[in-house]
Amino acid sequence: MSDDENLLEVRGLKVHFPIHKGIIFRRKAGFVRAVDGVDFSVKKGEALGLVGESGCGKSTTAMAVAQLQAATAGSIRFAGEDLGSLSPKDLRRARRHFQIVFQDPYSSLDPRMRAFDIIAEPLRIYARLGIVDADEAEIERRTLSLMERCGLSTSFARRYPHEFSGGQRQRIGIARALSLGPKLIIADEPVSALDVSIQSQILNLLKDLRKDFDLTFLFIAHDLAVIEYFCDRIAVMYLGRVVETASAAELNKNPMHPYTRALLSAVPLPDPEKERSRRRILLKGDVPSPSAERKGCPFRERCPEAMERCAFSAPNLRAVAEGHEVSCFLYGEA
Amino acid sequence: METRALRKNSIALTGLAIVGVYVAAILLSFVWLPFDPVAMDTEHLLEGPSLATGHLFGTDEFGRDILSRIMKGASVSLVISLSATALGAVAGVLMGIWAGYLGGRWDQVLMRVADVLFSFPSLLLAIFVMAILGEKTYNVVFAIGIVYIPQFARVSRGAVLTIKSSEFVRAARSNGASSGFILFRHLLPNILVPLIVQVSLSLSVAILLESSLSFLGLGVQPPYPSWGNMLSAGRKVMVIAPWTAVYPGLAIVFLVLGFNLLGDGLRDILDPRLKNAR
Amino acid sequence: MSDDDIILKVTGLKTEFRAEYGLVKAVDGISFDLRRGETLGLVGESGSGKSVTNLSILRLVPSPPGKTVDGKVLFHAAGEGERDLLAVSEEEVRVLRGRNISMIFQDPLTSLNPVLRVSLQIGEALRLHHGLSRREARAKAIELLRLIGIPDPERRADEYPHQFSGGMRQRVMIAMALSCDPDILIADEPTTALDVTIQAQILDLIKSLAAKKRTAVIMITHDLGVVAGMCETVCVMYAGRIVERAQVDDLFYDPKHPYTRGLLDSIPRADRTGSDGRLYSIPGSPPSLVGMPDACPFHPRCARAMDICRKAYPPETLLEGRAPRRVSCWLHAKEGPKP
């Protein structure tokens, strides 16, 4: 695998949030280590899923990749360029190649703008900057065709967000993300706020768009089933780190990290017989606080297979098979 | 649905009509008044309202025509309340947006200053400012305006903070929008609703504040009429000549009501969530 | 199974909400039975009326704007006569809630009083319904905390709700709900706010505690996976009605209602991968519950809709099989609409 195949490459990404105490005299009282050394890469045309439970840092990772959250350390290379080193002007130029689909179909649309203007806004901004060459007629043509492509009737163009259902709003958000013709879509829990019957509509739409527009995806979700359906490769996150990456099929068949195994076994299956026969791995306790200074493996307190050494040093992500990386001492030194 | 939109609109219309009557009266007062509002008339002291004498609202203890004085005072009151609110709104909103949008240390400093100003009762603060600046009519504008700055700053900062963290602002940033663009395109329109409510409240409170200051002898100085000093003067003779206090009082009540209705109606009209109920 | 086993019998329950834009028929005539020791799933998407059903049973519908306008909720406790919860006095319902019927809600943080110690809150119901002393109640509370797997219960009993994590708070809610050995536990989306690994802990806890005491459970959820693992019987709700009720295996392996079938086919499955195919998806979105015509509310989204579906609501049809099951769909109706 040569590096130039990778559209996105994240190395050693850390995002720490300072915790402040006091109101008038603010002082730093510590850090929340939301993302604490994350590595992954996404090949062109691939869909990589970031999965994990709340507080694992997957959304913060997505926002850092989208350059909406400053990284504390590490590098994010997009199409070979280090995004962190770009000037504000160049970053603006680069932004149109990576766009975001947000989780909340309510707060992600400006309630005071009409659907058409929401979808057209990115084009208008870039047209004004002279980066995209399009006059108002061209913008209208593109916007309306995008609406149609995303399953929105163009007769709704002049409606306000509150007049749409959750699923339709998410379609507006998707159309907006596509309006600049991006290469990478960062989808941050795009279906988790939707009902089951709507969720499948949106997943299908994203799948179709991925094929038609030749898109690369960084897909964030807490629902392993959704990730497995949509993504080629999956990175499992726990407490600010990636603990395992593998292809979707491999991860399902052969999960290695004890956390991945527990996660897989905890997902309820809509199949009563399987539910009755399967054995769940029940984890002890809760996810520890990401603000605590810690030594050793972040998962050790809850790990059913924790060993003595797990308390002293943290394992690194290391390849154990072709395309399968895991960070756990059970699978040799690292 | 339509009746509801209409009913909401009729509130705004009523408010607009009331404010309109006042504006018309003010415009009229520039070209014509029933009597000279400052001319004394010892023949007609404390006369009750009467068609025969032409003093429709009666006369005060110097024989001056109350209606003429209310009309003349209206322009004073309205101009003071409008400019004080404008001053407070512009300064306060800028401060609030600045604090809310930039955050950090500036936010802390600005909002603590606002807290200090906020902790004084508005009338007390206005009296304090008047005492420093001196008893000039235009100083009333500053006094009331300064009272308003922290109020507008609070409202706009709160609104900015909520909207700033919403995903559509993030979406705009990821679409290459500059801070200025986000401010004017996304933030301002969305904080408009709380601001309009605040403006309409402030306009009416400004009328009351101006009247209070004048009533206390700190605002508009006699013989020039303002509703406040008319009330103040009328208070002394209220038992024998109630019209001297009642008519300026009613003038205040109706204008305050008009502003409030207008603000209420405008809020609904400007909210697209209510608008498209057509 | 005899009818003696039925502990709760809901018939023709209707609850309406008066909104600015019209009358919302949130629950529109639903019926189901709950047997002793059984776990019943009430499943549906948002707005299907599953939570309002729960509130109506317990007479907790906020009024105004809501009102339960019709129906019966017959509660039959062991060794006691049958009572209609909708007809008895407010006082009687209050005693029944908590002692005979307990609830757990989605958000464990807002369900706990933030300024009271955890032990006090768990013990409250015990002192109220069983007349335990303060000391006895505290001892029982600690015992319950241990039972639900909270480490170091003596110390944690004196802590406040915010010192507990979301999963622990939900466990405390379960401990409280089960502290009086109720006959029925109503769990309204108990794990929706929690992560999957915590969800697994909580569901496991509900299951084992309910089995131990033979508590009947009504599990309200939108997650068909949870239903498959927890429930023996399932009611599928759509637009304020129960469209299908059946034993869990029958429902999952042989769904009769097109909505149930569509729903099951729409779920991405963690146990099936490599399917390059698309998910099935039900077109459109759920109807508004205002001014619904007399028709099957699912017909605009149904691939098998017929003329009659647009003209009348289908009657509930009893289908014979391994276990009797009911479905409201014209495809299965034995007779045409009454003229």
Short mmCIF file of N, CA and C in Angstrom, two decimals, chain A residues 210-304:
data_model
loop_
_atom_site.label_atom_id
_atom_site.label_comp_id
_atom_site.label_asym_id
_atom_site.label_seq_id
_atom_site.Cartn_x
_atom_site.Cartn_y
_atom_site.Cartn_z
N ARG A 210 -22.68 7.58 -2.50
CA ARG A 210 -21.28 7.19 -2.43
C ARG A 210 -20.83 6.63 -3.78
N LYS A 211 -21.69 5.80 -4.37
CA LYS A 211 -21.35 5.19 -5.65
C LYS A 211 -21.38 6.24 -6.77
N ASP A 212 -22.47 7.01 -6.82
CA ASP A 212 -22.65 7.95 -7.92
C ASP A 212 -21.62 9.06 -7.94
N PHE A 213 -21.25 9.56 -6.76
CA PHE A 213 -20.33 10.69 -6.72
C PHE A 213 -18.90 10.26 -6.38
N ASP A 214 -18.69 8.95 -6.28
CA ASP A 214 -17.34 8.45 -6.03
C ASP A 214 -16.77 9.02 -4.73
N LEU A 215 -17.56 8.93 -3.66
CA LEU A 215 -17.19 9.59 -2.41
C LEU A 215 -16.39 8.67 -1.49
N THR A 216 -15.58 9.29 -0.68
CA THR A 216 -14.88 8.61 0.39
C THR A 216 -15.58 9.00 1.69
N PHE A 217 -15.72 8.06 2.60
CA PHE A 217 -16.47 8.35 3.83
C PHE A 217 -15.65 8.13 5.09
N LEU A 218 -15.79 9.08 6.01
CA LEU A 218 -15.41 8.82 7.40
C LEU A 218 -16.73 8.83 8.14
N PHE A 219 -17.16 7.66 8.59
CA PHE A 219 -18.52 7.49 9.08
C PHE A 219 -18.47 7.21 10.58
N ILE A 220 -19.07 8.10 11.36
CA ILE A 220 -19.01 7.95 12.80
C ILE A 220 -20.37 7.48 13.31
N ALA A 221 -20.38 6.44 14.15
CA ALA A 221 -21.64 5.99 14.72
C ALA A 221 -21.37 5.20 15.99
N HIS A 222 -22.38 5.13 16.83
CA HIS A 222 -22.23 4.29 18.01
C HIS A 222 -22.87 2.93 17.75
N ASP A 223 -23.61 2.83 16.66
CA ASP A 223 -24.35 1.61 16.36
C ASP A 223 -23.52 0.73 15.42
N LEU A 224 -23.02 -0.34 15.97
CA LEU A 224 -22.14 -1.22 15.22
C LEU A 224 -22.83 -1.80 13.99
N ALA A 225 -24.13 -2.06 14.10
CA ALA A 225 -24.85 -2.64 12.98
C ALA A 225 -24.88 -1.66 11.81
N VAL A 226 -25.10 -0.40 12.09
CA VAL A 226 -25.13 0.62 11.05
C VAL A 226 -23.76 0.73 10.39
N ILE A 227 -22.73 0.76 11.21
CA ILE A 227 -21.35 0.86 10.69
C ILE A 227 -21.02 -0.35 9.81
N GLU A 228 -21.39 -1.52 10.30
CA GLU A 228 -21.06 -2.72 9.53
C GLU A 228 -21.80 -2.76 8.20
N TYR A 229 -22.98 -2.20 8.21
CA TYR A 229 -23.74 -2.17 6.96
C TYR A 229 -23.10 -1.22 5.96
N PHE A 230 -22.63 -0.09 6.45
CA PHE A 230 -22.21 0.96 5.53
C PHE A 230 -20.72 0.92 5.17
N CYS A 231 -19.89 0.45 6.09
CA CYS A 231 -18.45 0.68 5.92
C CYS A 231 -17.68 -0.54 5.44
N ASP A 232 -16.54 -0.26 4.77
CA ASP A 232 -15.65 -1.34 4.35
C ASP A 232 -14.74 -1.73 5.49
N ARG A 233 -14.28 -0.71 6.22
CA ARG A 233 -13.34 -0.95 7.28
C ARG A 233 -13.82 -0.25 8.53
N ILE A 234 -13.47 -0.80 9.68
CA ILE A 234 -13.97 -0.26 10.94
C ILE A 234 -12.82 -0.03 11.90
N ALA A 235 -12.83 1.13 12.57
CA ALA A 235 -11.89 1.37 13.65
C ALA A 235 -12.70 1.50 14.94
N VAL A 236 -12.39 0.67 15.92
CA VAL A 236 -13.11 0.70 17.19
C VAL A 236 -12.36 1.61 18.15
N MET A 237 -13.06 2.57 18.74
CA MET A 237 -12.41 3.50 19.66
C MET A 237 -12.84 3.25 21.09
N TYR A 238 -11.91 3.45 22.00
CA TYR A 238 -12.24 3.37 23.42
C TYR A 238 -11.39 4.39 24.16
N LEU A 239 -12.02 5.24 24.91
CA LEU A 239 -11.34 6.24 25.73
C LEU A 239 -10.25 7.01 24.98
N GLY A 240 -10.64 7.54 23.83
CA GLY A 240 -9.72 8.41 23.11
C GLY A 240 -8.70 7.72 22.24
N ARG A 241 -8.77 6.40 22.13
CA ARG A 241 -7.81 5.69 21.28
C ARG A 241 -8.51 4.67 20.40
N VAL A 242 -7.80 4.32 19.32
CA VAL A 242 -8.27 3.24 18.46
C VAL A 242 -7.73 1.94 19.05
N VAL A 243 -8.62 1.00 19.36
CA VAL A 243 -8.14 -0.26 19.93
C VAL A 243 -8.06 -1.37 18.90
N GLU A 244 -8.82 -1.22 17.80
CA GLU A 244 -8.76 -2.27 16.78
C GLU A 244 -9.25 -1.73 15.45
N THR A 245 -8.57 -2.10 14.37
CA THR A 245 -9.10 -1.80 13.04
C THR A 245 -9.05 -3.06 12.20
N ALA A 246 -10.08 -3.24 11.40
CA ALA A 246 -10.13 -4.39 10.51
C ALA A 246 -11.23 -4.14 9.50
N SER A 247 -11.28 -4.98 8.49
CA SER A 247 -12.38 -4.87 7.54
C SER A 247 -13.66 -5.26 8.26
N ALA A 248 -14.78 -4.78 7.76
CA ALA A 248 -16.05 -5.04 8.44
C ALA A 248 -16.29 -6.53 8.61
N ALA A 249 -16.02 -7.30 7.56
CA ALA A 249 -16.28 -8.74 7.62
C ALA A 249 -15.36 -9.40 8.63
N GLU A 250 -14.10 -9.01 8.59
CA GLU A 250 -13.10 -9.61 9.48
C GLU A 250 -13.44 -9.28 10.94
N LEU A 251 -13.85 -8.04 11.19
CA LEU A 251 -14.14 -7.63 12.55
C LEU A 251 -15.33 -8.42 13.09
N ASN A 252 -16.27 -8.67 12.22
CA ASN A 252 -17.46 -9.40 12.65
C ASN A 252 -17.14 -10.86 12.93
N LYS A 253 -16.28 -11.43 12.06
CA LYS A 253 -15.96 -12.85 12.18
C LYS A 253 -14.94 -13.09 13.28
N ASN A 254 -13.97 -12.20 13.35
CA ASN A 254 -12.82 -12.47 14.18
C ASN A 254 -12.43 -11.25 15.02
N PRO A 255 -13.29 -10.82 15.91
CA PRO A 255 -12.94 -9.68 16.74
C PRO A 255 -11.84 -10.09 17.71
N MET A 256 -10.83 -9.26 17.90
CA MET A 256 -9.70 -9.67 18.72
C MET A 256 -9.62 -8.95 20.05
N HIS A 257 -9.77 -7.65 20.01
CA HIS A 257 -9.66 -6.89 21.26
C HIS A 257 -10.83 -7.25 22.19
N PRO A 258 -10.54 -7.47 23.47
CA PRO A 258 -11.63 -7.84 24.39
C PRO A 258 -12.78 -6.83 24.38
N TYR A 259 -12.45 -5.54 24.14
CA TYR A 259 -13.53 -4.56 24.10
C TYR A 259 -14.40 -4.75 22.87
N THR A 260 -13.78 -4.99 21.73
CA THR A 260 -14.54 -5.22 20.51
C THR A 260 -15.46 -6.42 20.68
N ARG A 261 -14.91 -7.45 21.30
CA ARG A 261 -15.73 -8.66 21.51
C ARG A 261 -16.93 -8.36 22.39
N ALA A 262 -16.69 -7.61 23.46
CA ALA A 262 -17.79 -7.27 24.36
C ALA A 262 -18.83 -6.42 23.63
N LEU A 263 -18.33 -5.47 22.83
CA LEU A 263 -19.23 -4.58 22.09
C LEU A 263 -20.10 -5.39 21.14
N LEU A 264 -19.46 -6.29 20.40
CA LEU A 264 -20.20 -7.12 19.45
C LEU A 264 -21.24 -7.97 20.17
N SER A 265 -20.86 -8.50 21.31
CA SER A 265 -21.78 -9.40 21.98
C SER A 265 -22.91 -8.63 22.67
N ALA A 266 -22.71 -7.31 22.88
CA ALA A 266 -23.74 -6.53 23.56
C ALA A 266 -24.80 -5.99 22.60
N VAL A 267 -24.47 -5.93 21.31
CA VAL A 267 -25.44 -5.39 20.36
C VAL A 267 -26.65 -6.31 20.28
N PRO A 268 -27.83 -5.82 20.59
CA PRO A 268 -29.00 -6.71 20.52
C PRO A 268 -29.33 -7.04 19.06
N LEU A 269 -29.60 -8.30 18.80
CA LEU A 269 -29.94 -8.70 17.44
C LEU A 269 -31.44 -8.88 17.32
N PRO A 270 -32.00 -8.42 16.22
CA PRO A 270 -33.45 -8.60 16.04
C PRO A 270 -33.76 -10.04 15.63
N ASP A 271 -33.36 -10.98 16.43
CA ASP A 271 -33.52 -12.39 16.09
C ASP A 271 -33.66 -13.16 17.41
N PRO A 272 -34.88 -13.50 17.79
CA PRO A 272 -35.10 -14.07 19.13
C PRO A 272 -34.29 -15.34 19.39
N GLU A 273 -34.14 -16.20 18.38
CA GLU A 273 -33.43 -17.44 18.64
C GLU A 273 -31.95 -17.20 18.91
N LYS A 274 -31.37 -16.33 18.10
CA LYS A 274 -29.96 -16.00 18.32
C LYS A 274 -29.77 -15.34 19.67
N GLU A 275 -30.73 -14.48 20.02
CA GLU A 275 -30.63 -13.80 21.30
C GLU A 275 -30.65 -14.80 22.45
N ARG A 276 -31.48 -15.85 22.31
CA ARG A 276 -31.58 -16.82 23.39
C ARG A 276 -30.32 -17.66 23.50
N SER A 277 -29.68 -17.92 22.35
CA SER A 277 -28.56 -18.87 22.41
C SER A 277 -27.22 -18.19 22.64
N ARG A 278 -27.12 -16.89 22.35
CA ARG A 278 -25.79 -16.28 22.44
C ARG A 278 -25.42 -15.99 23.89
N ARG A 279 -24.11 -15.99 24.11
CA ARG A 279 -23.61 -15.66 25.44
C ARG A 279 -23.07 -14.25 25.41
N ARG A 280 -23.58 -13.42 26.28
CA ARG A 280 -23.11 -12.03 26.32
C ARG A 280 -21.87 -11.92 27.18
N ILE A 281 -20.94 -11.09 26.73
CA ILE A 281 -19.83 -10.73 27.60
C ILE A 281 -20.26 -9.46 28.32
N LEU A 282 -20.55 -9.59 29.60
CA LEU A 282 -20.97 -8.39 30.34
C LEU A 282 -19.74 -7.73 30.93
N LEU A 283 -19.54 -6.46 30.58
CA LEU A 283 -18.39 -5.74 31.12
C LEU A 283 -18.73 -5.24 32.51
N LYS A 284 -17.69 -5.20 33.33
CA LYS A 284 -17.89 -4.65 34.67
C LYS A 284 -17.86 -3.13 34.58
N GLY A 285 -18.67 -2.48 35.40
CA GLY A 285 -18.55 -1.04 35.61
C GLY A 285 -18.76 -0.18 34.40
N ASP A 286 -18.28 1.05 34.51
CA ASP A 286 -18.50 2.05 33.49
C ASP A 286 -17.19 2.53 32.90
N VAL A 287 -17.31 3.31 31.82
CA VAL A 287 -16.13 3.89 31.20
C VAL A 287 -15.50 4.87 32.19
N PRO A 288 -14.19 4.75 32.45
CA PRO A 288 -13.57 5.69 33.38
C PRO A 288 -13.51 7.11 32.81
N SER A 289 -13.30 8.07 33.69
CA SER A 289 -13.27 9.46 33.27
C SER A 289 -12.08 9.73 32.37
N PRO A 290 -12.29 10.44 31.26
CA PRO A 290 -11.18 10.72 30.34
C PRO A 290 -10.27 11.83 30.86
N SER A 291 -10.56 12.38 32.04
CA SER A 291 -9.70 13.45 32.53
C SER A 291 -8.61 12.91 33.47
N ALA A 292 -8.77 11.67 33.91
CA ALA A 292 -7.79 11.12 34.85
C ALA A 292 -6.48 10.83 34.13
N GLU A 293 -5.39 11.14 34.79
CA GLU A 293 -4.06 10.79 34.30
C GLU A 293 -3.96 9.27 34.41
N ARG A 294 -3.58 8.59 33.33
CA ARG A 294 -3.56 7.13 33.48
C ARG A 294 -2.32 6.48 32.86
N LYS A 295 -1.98 5.39 33.47
CA LYS A 295 -0.87 4.60 33.02
C LYS A 295 -1.47 3.26 32.62
N GLY A 296 -0.88 2.62 31.68
CA GLY A 296 -1.36 1.29 31.31
C GLY A 296 -2.49 1.34 30.32
N CYS A 297 -3.07 0.19 30.05
CA CYS A 297 -4.11 0.06 29.05
C CYS A 297 -5.40 0.74 29.53
N PRO A 298 -6.01 1.59 28.69
CA PRO A 298 -7.22 2.30 29.14
C PRO A 298 -8.40 1.37 29.45
N PHE A 299 -8.34 0.16 28.94
CA PHE A 299 -9.48 -0.74 29.10
C PHE A 299 -9.31 -1.70 30.28
N ARG A 300 -8.16 -1.63 30.96
CA ARG A 300 -7.83 -2.74 31.86
C ARG A 300 -8.83 -2.94 33.00
N GLU A 301 -9.42 -1.85 33.54
CA GLU A 301 -10.33 -2.03 34.68
C GLU A 301 -11.58 -2.85 34.32
N ARG A 302 -11.97 -2.76 33.07
CA ARG A 302 -13.20 -3.45 32.69
C ARG A 302 -12.90 -4.73 31.91
N CYS A 303 -11.64 -4.97 31.67
CA CYS A 303 -11.27 -6.06 30.77
C CYS A 303 -11.37 -7.41 31.48
N PRO A 304 -12.09 -8.36 30.86
CA PRO A 304 -12.18 -9.68 31.49
C PRO A 304 -10.86 -10.45 31.39
#
